[in-house]
Amino acid sequence: RLNTLLPKLRGKDLSFTVPVVVWACAKAEVYHGELLDSVATRLGSRTKLSALPDFGVCALSWSYQVLDSDDDFEDFKALLMSETEKRGFSEADVQSCQHGRSGWNYR
């Protein structure tokens, strides 16, 4: 359902909800290629990623690492990694996203 709504989402629905849904898929180890493709297409620019909250960027980065073992989204993963580094996050910060927003250990 989110995949269908994704092109229409704006504001907090886009910046907060989308990363959490992708994170939940990764946490449950549920691969949904169409959703991952839609998210990568919709958020696949520095401008769009820079508008996401810190947890959202880290959660997406961790989620794509977990779900995209075939590197189908290699460019988007590189863009996410670049954004996390730009914000000063370590790989440990990104990995800690697997514990959810309340368990995230960033600063």
PDB file of C-alpha atoms in Angstrom:
ATOM      1  CA  ARG A   1       0.000   0.000   0.000  1.00  0.00           C
ATOM      2  CA  LEU A   2       2.799   2.430   0.840  1.00  0.00           C
ATOM      3  CA  ASN A   3       4.320   1.774  -2.558  1.00  0.00           C
ATOM      4  CA  THR A   4       1.098   2.978  -4.187  1.00  0.00           C
ATOM      5  CA  LEU A   5       0.922   6.079  -1.974  1.00  0.00           C
ATOM      6  CA  LEU A   6       4.622   6.974  -2.157  1.00  0.00           C
ATOM      7  CA  PRO A   7       4.408   9.364  -5.138  1.00  0.00           C
ATOM      8  CA  LYS A   8       1.759  11.420  -3.290  1.00  0.00           C
ATOM      9  CA  LEU A   9       3.398  11.571   0.156  1.00  0.00           C
ATOM     10  CA  ARG A  10       4.693  14.906   1.411  1.00  0.00           C
ATOM     11  CA  GLY A  11       6.032  16.386   4.623  1.00  0.00           C
ATOM     12  CA  LYS A  12       6.220  14.190   7.698  1.00  0.00           C
ATOM     13  CA  ASP A  13       4.451  11.329   5.945  1.00  0.00           C
ATOM     14  CA  LEU A  14       7.403  11.163   3.588  1.00  0.00           C
ATOM     15  CA  SER A  15      10.252  12.073   5.907  1.00  0.00           C
ATOM     16  CA  PHE A  16       9.226  10.014   8.940  1.00  0.00           C
ATOM     17  CA  THR A  17       6.903   7.259   7.759  1.00  0.00           C
ATOM     18  CA  VAL A  18       8.789   5.997   4.707  1.00  0.00           C
ATOM     19  CA  PRO A  19      12.109   5.332   6.505  1.00  0.00           C
ATOM     20  CA  VAL A  20      10.294   3.585   9.372  1.00  0.00           C
ATOM     21  CA  VAL A  21       8.337   1.314   7.017  1.00  0.00           C
ATOM     22  CA  VAL A  22      11.499   0.354   5.108  1.00  0.00           C
ATOM     23  CA  TRP A  23      13.257  -0.195   8.461  1.00  0.00           C
ATOM     24  CA  ALA A  24      10.401  -2.473   9.575  1.00  0.00           C
ATOM     25  CA  CYS A  25      10.766  -4.516   6.386  1.00  0.00           C
ATOM     26  CA  ALA A  26      14.487  -4.896   7.049  1.00  0.00           C
ATOM     27  CA  LYS A  27      13.905  -5.776  10.692  1.00  0.00           C
ATOM     28  CA  ALA A  28      11.422  -8.482   9.652  1.00  0.00           C
ATOM     29  CA  GLU A  29      13.691  -9.513   6.759  1.00  0.00           C
ATOM     30  CA  VAL A  30      10.893  -8.918   4.259  1.00  0.00           C
ATOM     31  CA  TYR A  31      12.233  -7.969   0.846  1.00  0.00           C
ATOM     32  CA  HIS A  32       9.861  -5.876  -1.255  1.00  0.00           C
ATOM     33  CA  GLY A  33      11.765  -4.935  -4.397  1.00  0.00           C
ATOM     34  CA  GLU A  34       9.103  -2.600  -5.767  1.00  0.00           C
ATOM     35  CA  LEU A  35       9.009  -0.629  -2.523  1.00  0.00           C
ATOM     36  CA  LEU A  36      12.800  -0.369  -2.371  1.00  0.00           C
ATOM     37  CA  ASP A  37      12.866   0.772  -5.989  1.00  0.00           C
ATOM     38  CA  SER A  38      10.156   3.376  -5.395  1.00  0.00           C
ATOM     39  CA  VAL A  39      11.890   4.742  -2.288  1.00  0.00           C
ATOM     40  CA  ALA A  40      15.260   4.896  -4.057  1.00  0.00           C
ATOM     41  CA  THR A  41      13.651   6.708  -6.981  1.00  0.00           C
ATOM     42  CA  ARG A  42      11.698   9.140  -4.795  1.00  0.00           C
ATOM     43  CA  LEU A  43      14.515   9.925  -2.349  1.00  0.00           C
ATOM     44  CA  GLY A  44      17.471   9.374  -4.667  1.00  0.00           C
ATOM     45  CA  SER A  45      18.957  12.864  -4.583  1.00  0.00           C
ATOM     46  CA  ARG A  46      21.108  14.734  -2.089  1.00  0.00           C
ATOM     47  CA  THR A  47      18.434  17.405  -1.764  1.00  0.00           C
ATOM     48  CA  LYS A  48      15.716  14.936  -0.845  1.00  0.00           C
ATOM     49  CA  LEU A  49      17.924  12.966   1.552  1.00  0.00           C
ATOM     50  CA  SER A  50      19.100  16.141   3.254  1.00  0.00           C
ATOM     51  CA  ALA A  51      15.463  16.870   4.174  1.00  0.00           C
ATOM     52  CA  LEU A  52      15.130  13.610   6.130  1.00  0.00           C
ATOM     53  CA  PRO A  53      15.702  13.465   9.895  1.00  0.00           C
ATOM     54  CA  ASP A  54      18.916  11.853  11.118  1.00  0.00           C
ATOM     55  CA  PHE A  55      17.290   8.604  12.174  1.00  0.00           C
ATOM     56  CA  GLY A  56      15.526   8.342   8.807  1.00  0.00           C
ATOM     57  CA  VAL A  57      18.788   8.569   6.874  1.00  0.00           C
ATOM     58  CA  CYS A  58      20.536   6.063   9.122  1.00  0.00           C
ATOM     59  CA  ALA A  59      17.537   3.721   9.144  1.00  0.00           C
ATOM     60  CA  LEU A  60      17.364   3.745   5.351  1.00  0.00           C
ATOM     61  CA  SER A  61      21.102   3.167   5.088  1.00  0.00           C
ATOM     62  CA  TRP A  62      20.950   0.191   7.456  1.00  0.00           C
ATOM     63  CA  SER A  63      17.809  -1.171   5.808  1.00  0.00           C
ATOM     64  CA  TYR A  64      19.230  -1.109   2.305  1.00  0.00           C
ATOM     65  CA  GLN A  65      22.411  -2.806   3.575  1.00  0.00           C
ATOM     66  CA  VAL A  66      20.272  -5.588   5.038  1.00  0.00           C
ATOM     67  CA  LEU A  67      17.748  -5.974   2.229  1.00  0.00           C
ATOM     68  CA  ASP A  68      19.856  -5.312  -0.865  1.00  0.00           C
ATOM     69  CA  SER A  69      22.384  -8.128  -0.728  1.00  0.00           C
ATOM     70  CA  ASP A  70      22.465  -8.286  -4.557  1.00  0.00           C
ATOM     71  CA  ASP A  71      23.430  -4.592  -4.819  1.00  0.00           C
ATOM     72  CA  ASP A  72      20.476  -3.738  -7.044  1.00  0.00           C
ATOM     73  CA  PHE A  73      20.416  -0.326  -5.350  1.00  0.00           C
ATOM     74  CA  GLU A  74      24.162   0.250  -5.153  1.00  0.00           C
ATOM     75  CA  ASP A  75      23.931   3.913  -6.231  1.00  0.00           C
ATOM     76  CA  PHE A  76      21.252   4.716  -3.661  1.00  0.00           C
ATOM     77  CA  LYS A  77      23.205   2.934  -0.924  1.00  0.00           C
ATOM     78  CA  ALA A  78      26.280   4.997  -1.834  1.00  0.00           C
ATOM     79  CA  LEU A  79      24.195   8.171  -1.680  1.00  0.00           C
ATOM     80  CA  LEU A  80      22.843   7.168   1.730  1.00  0.00           C
ATOM     81  CA  MET A  81      26.342   6.401   3.000  1.00  0.00           C
ATOM     82  CA  SER A  82      27.556   9.762   1.731  1.00  0.00           C
ATOM     83  CA  GLU A  83      24.718  11.515   3.570  1.00  0.00           C
ATOM     84  CA  THR A  84      25.407   9.633   6.818  1.00  0.00           C
ATOM     85  CA  GLU A  85      29.091  10.536   6.613  1.00  0.00           C
ATOM     86  CA  LYS A  86      28.226  14.166   5.859  1.00  0.00           C
ATOM     87  CA  ARG A  87      26.167  14.226   9.066  1.00  0.00           C
ATOM     88  CA  GLY A  88      29.050  12.750  11.043  1.00  0.00           C
ATOM     89  CA  PHE A  89      27.627   9.285  11.659  1.00  0.00           C
ATOM     90  CA  SER A  90      29.906   6.293  12.003  1.00  0.00           C
ATOM     91  CA  GLU A  91      29.125   2.824  10.679  1.00  0.00           C
ATOM     92  CA  ALA A  92      28.344   1.853  14.291  1.00  0.00           C
ATOM     93  CA  ASP A  93      25.732   4.645  14.408  1.00  0.00           C
ATOM     94  CA  VAL A  94      24.146   3.295  11.236  1.00  0.00           C
ATOM     95  CA  GLN A  95      24.198  -0.286  12.524  1.00  0.00           C
ATOM     96  CA  SER A  96      22.598   0.744  15.815  1.00  0.00           C
ATOM     97  CA  CYS A  97      19.474   1.758  13.865  1.00  0.00           C
ATOM     98  CA  GLN A  98      18.496  -1.893  13.835  1.00  0.00           C
ATOM     99  CA  HIS A  99      17.348  -1.385  17.433  1.00  0.00           C
ATOM    100  CA  GLY A 100      14.787   1.246  16.407  1.00  0.00           C
ATOM    101  CA  ARG A 101      14.517   4.931  17.133  1.00  0.00           C
ATOM    102  CA  SER A 102      14.477   4.525  20.919  1.00  0.00           C
ATOM    103  CA  GLY A 103      17.481   2.190  20.864  1.00  0.00           C
ATOM    104  CA  TRP A 104      19.497   4.264  18.439  1.00  0.00           C
ATOM    105  CA  ASN A 105      22.748   5.241  20.110  1.00  0.00           C
ATOM    106  CA  TYR A 106      23.617   8.420  18.270  1.00  0.00           C
ATOM    107  CA  ARG A 107      24.757  11.154  20.661  1.00  0.00           C
TER     108      ARG A 107
END
